[in-house]
Amino acid sequence: MVGSVFALLGAGALISGKVAADPAGVVIYTVILAGGAWMAFRSCVMGVRIDATGLTERGLGRSKVVPWCEISAVTTGDGPGLAPAEAPGLILKTGERIGLGALASYSSRAVDADFALIKSLHTSHVADCPDCA
């Protein structure tokens, strides 16, 4: 929603004749239009995708793909932001911690369900994978 507002603001300013006379204004509003369009597009694909190869977390920036073999543990912890939300997280074999902020919730039942799903899929992968044993 926010990205759409910025994209419309930038497009509206570029369409009006007042900004076309100022080269700096054209650059600024083009950046606002492009940034807003990027935010609107990426917000449509944000989230966590879980499949046989592992997890893919899609945020506003780049997507992060984590294969099951690189995960050493699945945990829960504090979610992103200042509000008291919880989110599932991953601990990689390198020691890096990845919080799955797209799965953050104020409901402990929702977090517990996501945590149980990810934990069971990871456990079944480890049991079946000769590289993880």
Short mmCIF file of N, CA and C in Angstrom, two decimals:
data_model
loop_
_atom_site.label_atom_id
_atom_site.label_comp_id
_atom_site.label_asym_id
_atom_site.label_seq_id
_atom_site.Cartn_x
_atom_site.Cartn_y
_atom_site.Cartn_z
N MET A 1 0.83 -1.18 0.00
CA MET A 1 0.00 0.00 0.00
C MET A 1 0.88 1.26 0.00
N VAL A 2 1.90 1.27 0.85
CA VAL A 2 2.78 2.44 0.94
C VAL A 2 3.54 2.61 -0.37
N GLY A 3 4.01 1.50 -0.95
CA GLY A 3 4.72 1.57 -2.21
C GLY A 3 3.85 2.12 -3.32
N SER A 4 2.59 1.73 -3.32
CA SER A 4 1.66 2.22 -4.34
C SER A 4 1.44 3.72 -4.20
N VAL A 5 1.36 4.20 -2.98
CA VAL A 5 1.18 5.64 -2.75
C VAL A 5 2.38 6.41 -3.28
N PHE A 6 3.60 5.92 -3.00
CA PHE A 6 4.80 6.60 -3.50
C PHE A 6 4.87 6.53 -5.02
N ALA A 7 4.50 5.39 -5.61
CA ALA A 7 4.52 5.26 -7.07
C ALA A 7 3.53 6.24 -7.70
N LEU A 8 2.35 6.35 -7.12
CA LEU A 8 1.36 7.30 -7.65
C LEU A 8 1.81 8.74 -7.47
N LEU A 9 2.44 9.04 -6.34
CA LEU A 9 2.96 10.38 -6.11
C LEU A 9 4.02 10.73 -7.15
N GLY A 10 4.95 9.83 -7.39
CA GLY A 10 5.98 10.08 -8.39
C GLY A 10 5.42 10.21 -9.79
N ALA A 11 4.49 9.31 -10.15
CA ALA A 11 3.90 9.36 -11.49
C ALA A 11 3.09 10.64 -11.67
N GLY A 12 2.33 11.02 -10.66
CA GLY A 12 1.53 12.24 -10.74
C GLY A 12 2.39 13.47 -10.91
N ALA A 13 3.49 13.52 -10.18
CA ALA A 13 4.37 14.69 -10.29
C ALA A 13 5.05 14.74 -11.65
N LEU A 14 5.42 13.56 -12.18
CA LEU A 14 6.08 13.55 -13.49
C LEU A 14 5.12 13.91 -14.62
N ILE A 15 3.86 13.55 -14.46
CA ILE A 15 2.87 13.85 -15.50
C ILE A 15 2.53 15.34 -15.51
N SER A 16 2.55 15.95 -14.33
CA SER A 16 2.23 17.39 -14.29
C SER A 16 3.33 18.17 -14.99
N GLY A 17 2.98 19.28 -15.57
CA GLY A 17 3.93 20.07 -16.34
C GLY A 17 4.92 20.85 -15.50
N LYS A 18 4.65 21.03 -14.20
CA LYS A 18 5.51 21.87 -13.37
C LYS A 18 6.87 21.21 -13.11
N VAL A 19 6.91 19.89 -12.96
CA VAL A 19 8.15 19.19 -12.64
C VAL A 19 9.01 19.04 -13.89
N ALA A 20 8.42 18.96 -15.06
CA ALA A 20 9.16 18.73 -16.31
C ALA A 20 10.17 19.85 -16.59
N ALA A 21 9.95 21.04 -16.09
CA ALA A 21 10.86 22.16 -16.32
C ALA A 21 12.10 22.09 -15.43
N ASP A 22 12.04 21.33 -14.35
CA ASP A 22 13.14 21.26 -13.40
C ASP A 22 13.82 19.89 -13.49
N PRO A 23 15.08 19.81 -13.98
CA PRO A 23 15.75 18.51 -14.11
C PRO A 23 15.94 17.79 -12.77
N ALA A 24 16.20 18.54 -11.71
CA ALA A 24 16.37 17.91 -10.39
C ALA A 24 15.05 17.30 -9.92
N GLY A 25 13.95 17.97 -10.17
CA GLY A 25 12.64 17.45 -9.80
C GLY A 25 12.30 16.18 -10.57
N VAL A 26 12.69 16.14 -11.85
CA VAL A 26 12.45 14.94 -12.66
C VAL A 26 13.21 13.76 -12.06
N VAL A 27 14.45 13.97 -11.68
CA VAL A 27 15.26 12.89 -11.10
C VAL A 27 14.67 12.44 -9.77
N ILE A 28 14.32 13.37 -8.92
CA ILE A 28 13.78 13.03 -7.60
C ILE A 28 12.47 12.25 -7.73
N TYR A 29 11.56 12.74 -8.56
CA TYR A 29 10.27 12.06 -8.69
C TYR A 29 10.37 10.74 -9.45
N THR A 30 11.37 10.62 -10.32
CA THR A 30 11.61 9.33 -10.98
C THR A 30 12.09 8.30 -9.96
N VAL A 31 12.96 8.72 -9.05
CA VAL A 31 13.43 7.83 -7.99
C VAL A 31 12.27 7.44 -7.06
N ILE A 32 11.41 8.40 -6.73
CA ILE A 32 10.24 8.10 -5.89
C ILE A 32 9.32 7.12 -6.60
N LEU A 33 9.09 7.32 -7.90
CA LEU A 33 8.25 6.42 -8.68
C LEU A 33 8.85 5.02 -8.73
N ALA A 34 10.14 4.91 -9.01
CA ALA A 34 10.79 3.60 -9.11
C ALA A 34 10.82 2.90 -7.76
N GLY A 35 11.15 3.63 -6.70
CA GLY A 35 11.17 3.02 -5.36
C GLY A 35 9.79 2.56 -4.92
N GLY A 36 8.79 3.36 -5.19
CA GLY A 36 7.42 2.98 -4.83
C GLY A 36 6.95 1.78 -5.62
N ALA A 37 7.27 1.74 -6.92
CA ALA A 37 6.89 0.58 -7.74
C ALA A 37 7.60 -0.68 -7.26
N TRP A 38 8.88 -0.54 -6.88
CA TRP A 38 9.62 -1.71 -6.36
C TRP A 38 9.00 -2.20 -5.05
N MET A 39 8.67 -1.29 -4.15
CA MET A 39 8.05 -1.70 -2.88
C MET A 39 6.69 -2.36 -3.12
N ALA A 40 5.90 -1.83 -4.04
CA ALA A 40 4.59 -2.40 -4.32
C ALA A 40 4.73 -3.79 -4.91
N PHE A 41 5.69 -3.99 -5.81
CA PHE A 41 5.91 -5.30 -6.42
C PHE A 41 6.41 -6.31 -5.40
N ARG A 42 7.45 -5.94 -4.63
CA ARG A 42 8.05 -6.89 -3.68
C ARG A 42 7.09 -7.23 -2.54
N SER A 43 6.21 -6.31 -2.17
CA SER A 43 5.27 -6.62 -1.09
C SER A 43 4.28 -7.69 -1.52
N CYS A 44 4.06 -7.81 -2.82
CA CYS A 44 3.15 -8.87 -3.31
C CYS A 44 3.78 -10.25 -3.22
N VAL A 45 5.10 -10.34 -3.22
CA VAL A 45 5.76 -11.65 -3.19
C VAL A 45 6.50 -11.91 -1.88
N MET A 46 6.31 -11.05 -0.88
CA MET A 46 6.98 -11.25 0.40
C MET A 46 6.43 -12.48 1.12
N GLY A 47 7.28 -13.08 1.91
CA GLY A 47 6.84 -14.23 2.69
C GLY A 47 7.91 -15.30 2.75
N VAL A 48 7.54 -16.46 3.23
CA VAL A 48 8.45 -17.59 3.34
C VAL A 48 7.88 -18.73 2.51
N ARG A 49 8.70 -19.28 1.66
CA ARG A 49 8.31 -20.44 0.85
C ARG A 49 9.08 -21.64 1.37
N ILE A 50 8.36 -22.72 1.66
CA ILE A 50 8.96 -23.93 2.17
C ILE A 50 8.72 -25.04 1.16
N ASP A 51 9.80 -25.70 0.72
CA ASP A 51 9.64 -26.82 -0.20
C ASP A 51 10.69 -27.88 0.12
N ALA A 52 10.85 -28.84 -0.77
CA ALA A 52 11.75 -29.97 -0.53
C ALA A 52 13.21 -29.55 -0.47
N THR A 53 13.57 -28.45 -1.10
CA THR A 53 14.96 -28.02 -1.10
C THR A 53 15.32 -27.19 0.12
N GLY A 54 14.36 -26.56 0.76
CA GLY A 54 14.63 -25.74 1.94
C GLY A 54 13.64 -24.60 2.08
N LEU A 55 14.12 -23.50 2.63
CA LEU A 55 13.29 -22.32 2.85
C LEU A 55 13.79 -21.17 2.01
N THR A 56 12.86 -20.36 1.52
CA THR A 56 13.19 -19.13 0.82
C THR A 56 12.43 -18.01 1.51
N GLU A 57 13.18 -17.05 2.06
CA GLU A 57 12.54 -15.90 2.68
C GLU A 57 12.63 -14.73 1.72
N ARG A 58 11.49 -14.19 1.36
CA ARG A 58 11.43 -13.07 0.43
C ARG A 58 11.06 -11.82 1.21
N GLY A 59 11.97 -10.86 1.22
CA GLY A 59 11.71 -9.59 1.88
C GLY A 59 11.61 -8.47 0.86
N LEU A 60 11.72 -7.23 1.30
CA LEU A 60 11.69 -6.11 0.37
C LEU A 60 12.94 -6.04 -0.48
N GLY A 61 14.03 -6.54 0.05
CA GLY A 61 15.28 -6.58 -0.71
C GLY A 61 15.40 -7.89 -1.46
N ARG A 62 16.51 -8.54 -1.29
CA ARG A 62 16.75 -9.81 -1.97
C ARG A 62 16.13 -10.97 -1.22
N SER A 63 15.90 -12.03 -1.95
CA SER A 63 15.41 -13.27 -1.33
C SER A 63 16.60 -14.06 -0.81
N LYS A 64 16.39 -14.74 0.30
CA LYS A 64 17.46 -15.56 0.88
C LYS A 64 17.00 -17.01 0.85
N VAL A 65 17.76 -17.86 0.16
CA VAL A 65 17.46 -19.28 0.06
C VAL A 65 18.36 -20.03 1.04
N VAL A 66 17.73 -20.86 1.88
CA VAL A 66 18.48 -21.65 2.86
C VAL A 66 18.13 -23.13 2.65
N PRO A 67 19.06 -23.92 2.11
CA PRO A 67 18.79 -25.35 1.96
C PRO A 67 18.69 -26.03 3.33
N TRP A 68 17.92 -27.13 3.38
CA TRP A 68 17.74 -27.86 4.64
C TRP A 68 19.08 -28.30 5.22
N CYS A 69 20.02 -28.68 4.37
CA CYS A 69 21.31 -29.20 4.86
C CYS A 69 22.13 -28.15 5.60
N GLU A 70 21.87 -26.87 5.38
CA GLU A 70 22.62 -25.80 6.05
C GLU A 70 22.04 -25.43 7.41
N ILE A 71 20.86 -25.94 7.75
CA ILE A 71 20.19 -25.57 9.00
C ILE A 71 20.59 -26.56 10.09
N SER A 72 21.06 -26.01 11.21
CA SER A 72 21.41 -26.88 12.34
C SER A 72 20.28 -26.96 13.35
N ALA A 73 19.47 -25.89 13.49
CA ALA A 73 18.36 -25.91 14.45
C ALA A 73 17.28 -24.91 14.03
N VAL A 74 16.08 -25.19 14.47
CA VAL A 74 14.93 -24.29 14.27
C VAL A 74 14.50 -23.81 15.65
N THR A 75 14.39 -22.50 15.83
CA THR A 75 14.06 -21.92 17.13
C THR A 75 12.92 -20.92 16.99
N THR A 76 12.47 -20.41 18.10
CA THR A 76 11.56 -19.27 18.10
C THR A 76 12.22 -18.16 18.88
N GLY A 77 11.84 -16.96 18.56
CA GLY A 77 12.41 -15.81 19.24
C GLY A 77 11.60 -14.58 18.97
N ASP A 78 12.17 -13.43 19.32
CA ASP A 78 11.48 -12.17 19.12
C ASP A 78 11.45 -11.82 17.63
N GLY A 79 10.32 -11.34 17.19
CA GLY A 79 10.16 -10.93 15.81
C GLY A 79 10.74 -9.54 15.59
N PRO A 80 10.71 -9.06 14.35
CA PRO A 80 11.24 -7.74 14.06
C PRO A 80 10.34 -6.64 14.60
N GLY A 81 10.91 -5.50 14.85
CA GLY A 81 10.12 -4.35 15.29
C GLY A 81 10.09 -4.20 16.80
N LEU A 82 9.37 -3.19 17.25
CA LEU A 82 9.31 -2.87 18.67
C LEU A 82 8.19 -3.58 19.40
N ALA A 83 7.18 -4.04 18.67
CA ALA A 83 6.04 -4.70 19.30
C ALA A 83 6.44 -6.10 19.76
N PRO A 84 5.78 -6.62 20.79
CA PRO A 84 6.15 -7.92 21.34
C PRO A 84 5.63 -9.09 20.49
N ALA A 85 6.21 -9.26 19.31
CA ALA A 85 5.82 -10.36 18.42
C ALA A 85 6.88 -11.45 18.49
N GLU A 86 6.47 -12.66 18.18
CA GLU A 86 7.41 -13.78 18.12
C GLU A 86 7.45 -14.28 16.69
N ALA A 87 8.58 -14.93 16.34
CA ALA A 87 8.73 -15.47 14.99
C ALA A 87 9.64 -16.69 15.04
N PRO A 88 9.40 -17.66 14.17
CA PRO A 88 10.34 -18.77 14.05
C PRO A 88 11.67 -18.26 13.50
N GLY A 89 12.72 -18.95 13.82
CA GLY A 89 14.04 -18.58 13.34
C GLY A 89 14.87 -19.81 13.04
N LEU A 90 15.95 -19.58 12.33
CA LEU A 90 16.85 -20.66 11.96
C LEU A 90 18.24 -20.38 12.50
N ILE A 91 18.93 -21.43 12.91
CA ILE A 91 20.34 -21.33 13.25
C ILE A 91 21.08 -22.20 12.24
N LEU A 92 21.95 -21.56 11.47
CA LEU A 92 22.68 -22.29 10.44
C LEU A 92 23.90 -22.98 11.04
N LYS A 93 24.46 -23.91 10.30
CA LYS A 93 25.63 -24.64 10.77
C LYS A 93 26.84 -23.73 10.90
N THR A 94 26.83 -22.58 10.23
CA THR A 94 27.91 -21.60 10.35
C THR A 94 27.76 -20.74 11.60
N GLY A 95 26.63 -20.88 12.32
CA GLY A 95 26.38 -20.09 13.51
C GLY A 95 25.51 -18.87 13.25
N GLU A 96 25.26 -18.57 12.00
CA GLU A 96 24.42 -17.41 11.65
C GLU A 96 22.97 -17.68 12.05
N ARG A 97 22.31 -16.65 12.57
CA ARG A 97 20.91 -16.74 12.95
C ARG A 97 20.08 -15.96 11.95
N ILE A 98 19.01 -16.60 11.48
CA ILE A 98 18.11 -15.96 10.53
C ILE A 98 16.72 -15.96 11.13
N GLY A 99 16.17 -14.78 11.34
CA GLY A 99 14.80 -14.65 11.83
C GLY A 99 13.84 -14.61 10.65
N LEU A 100 12.80 -15.37 10.73
CA LEU A 100 11.80 -15.40 9.66
C LEU A 100 10.71 -14.39 10.00
N GLY A 101 11.03 -13.12 9.79
CA GLY A 101 10.13 -12.03 10.15
C GLY A 101 8.80 -12.06 9.44
N ALA A 102 8.75 -12.66 8.26
CA ALA A 102 7.49 -12.73 7.53
C ALA A 102 6.48 -13.63 8.24
N LEU A 103 6.96 -14.50 9.14
CA LEU A 103 6.08 -15.40 9.90
C LEU A 103 5.82 -14.88 11.31
N ALA A 104 6.23 -13.64 11.60
CA ALA A 104 6.04 -13.08 12.93
C ALA A 104 4.55 -12.88 13.20
N SER A 105 4.17 -13.10 14.44
CA SER A 105 2.77 -12.95 14.82
C SER A 105 2.68 -12.62 16.30
N TYR A 106 1.58 -11.98 16.66
CA TYR A 106 1.30 -11.72 18.07
C TYR A 106 0.65 -12.94 18.71
N SER A 107 0.15 -13.86 17.89
CA SER A 107 -0.52 -15.06 18.38
C SER A 107 0.51 -16.17 18.57
N SER A 108 0.65 -16.64 19.77
CA SER A 108 1.61 -17.73 20.01
C SER A 108 1.17 -19.01 19.32
N ARG A 109 -0.13 -19.16 19.11
CA ARG A 109 -0.64 -20.36 18.43
C ARG A 109 -0.17 -20.38 16.97
N ALA A 110 -0.18 -19.24 16.30
CA ALA A 110 0.27 -19.18 14.91
C ALA A 110 1.77 -19.43 14.82
N VAL A 111 2.53 -18.85 15.73
CA VAL A 111 3.98 -19.05 15.73
C VAL A 111 4.30 -20.50 16.05
N ASP A 112 3.60 -21.09 17.01
CA ASP A 112 3.84 -22.49 17.36
C ASP A 112 3.52 -23.42 16.19
N ALA A 113 2.47 -23.11 15.43
CA ALA A 113 2.12 -23.94 14.27
C ALA A 113 3.19 -23.85 13.18
N ASP A 114 3.66 -22.64 12.90
CA ASP A 114 4.73 -22.46 11.90
C ASP A 114 6.01 -23.14 12.37
N PHE A 115 6.34 -22.96 13.65
CA PHE A 115 7.53 -23.57 14.22
C PHE A 115 7.46 -25.09 14.12
N ALA A 116 6.32 -25.67 14.46
CA ALA A 116 6.17 -27.12 14.41
C ALA A 116 6.29 -27.64 12.98
N LEU A 117 5.73 -26.93 12.03
CA LEU A 117 5.83 -27.35 10.63
C LEU A 117 7.28 -27.33 10.15
N ILE A 118 7.96 -26.22 10.39
CA ILE A 118 9.35 -26.11 9.93
C ILE A 118 10.23 -27.12 10.65
N LYS A 119 10.01 -27.28 11.94
CA LYS A 119 10.81 -28.24 12.73
C LYS A 119 10.60 -29.67 12.22
N SER A 120 9.34 -30.06 11.94
CA SER A 120 9.08 -31.42 11.47
C SER A 120 9.67 -31.66 10.08
N LEU A 121 9.57 -30.67 9.20
CA LEU A 121 10.16 -30.82 7.87
C LEU A 121 11.67 -30.91 7.93
N HIS A 122 12.28 -30.12 8.81
CA HIS A 122 13.74 -30.19 8.97
C HIS A 122 14.16 -31.53 9.56
N THR A 123 13.43 -32.00 10.55
CA THR A 123 13.75 -33.28 11.17
C THR A 123 13.62 -34.43 10.17
N SER A 124 12.56 -34.42 9.37
CA SER A 124 12.39 -35.49 8.38
C SER A 124 13.45 -35.41 7.29
N HIS A 125 13.90 -34.20 6.94
CA HIS A 125 14.98 -34.08 5.96
C HIS A 125 16.28 -34.64 6.51
N VAL A 126 16.60 -34.29 7.73
CA VAL A 126 17.84 -34.76 8.35
C VAL A 126 17.85 -36.28 8.45
N ALA A 127 16.69 -36.88 8.76
CA ALA A 127 16.61 -38.33 8.88
C ALA A 127 16.79 -39.02 7.53
N ASP A 128 16.35 -38.39 6.44
CA ASP A 128 16.41 -39.00 5.12
C ASP A 128 17.63 -38.63 4.30
N CYS A 129 18.36 -37.60 4.69
CA CYS A 129 19.47 -37.09 3.89
C CYS A 129 20.79 -37.70 4.34
N PRO A 130 21.52 -38.36 3.44
CA PRO A 130 22.81 -38.93 3.82
C PRO A 130 23.88 -37.87 4.06
N ASP A 131 23.73 -36.68 3.45
CA ASP A 131 24.73 -35.61 3.64
C ASP A 131 24.59 -34.94 5.01
N CYS A 132 23.40 -34.97 5.59
CA CYS A 132 23.16 -34.29 6.87
C CYS A 132 23.52 -35.18 8.06
N ALA A 133 23.59 -36.48 7.87
CA ALA A 133 23.82 -37.40 8.99
C ALA A 133 25.24 -37.37 9.49
#
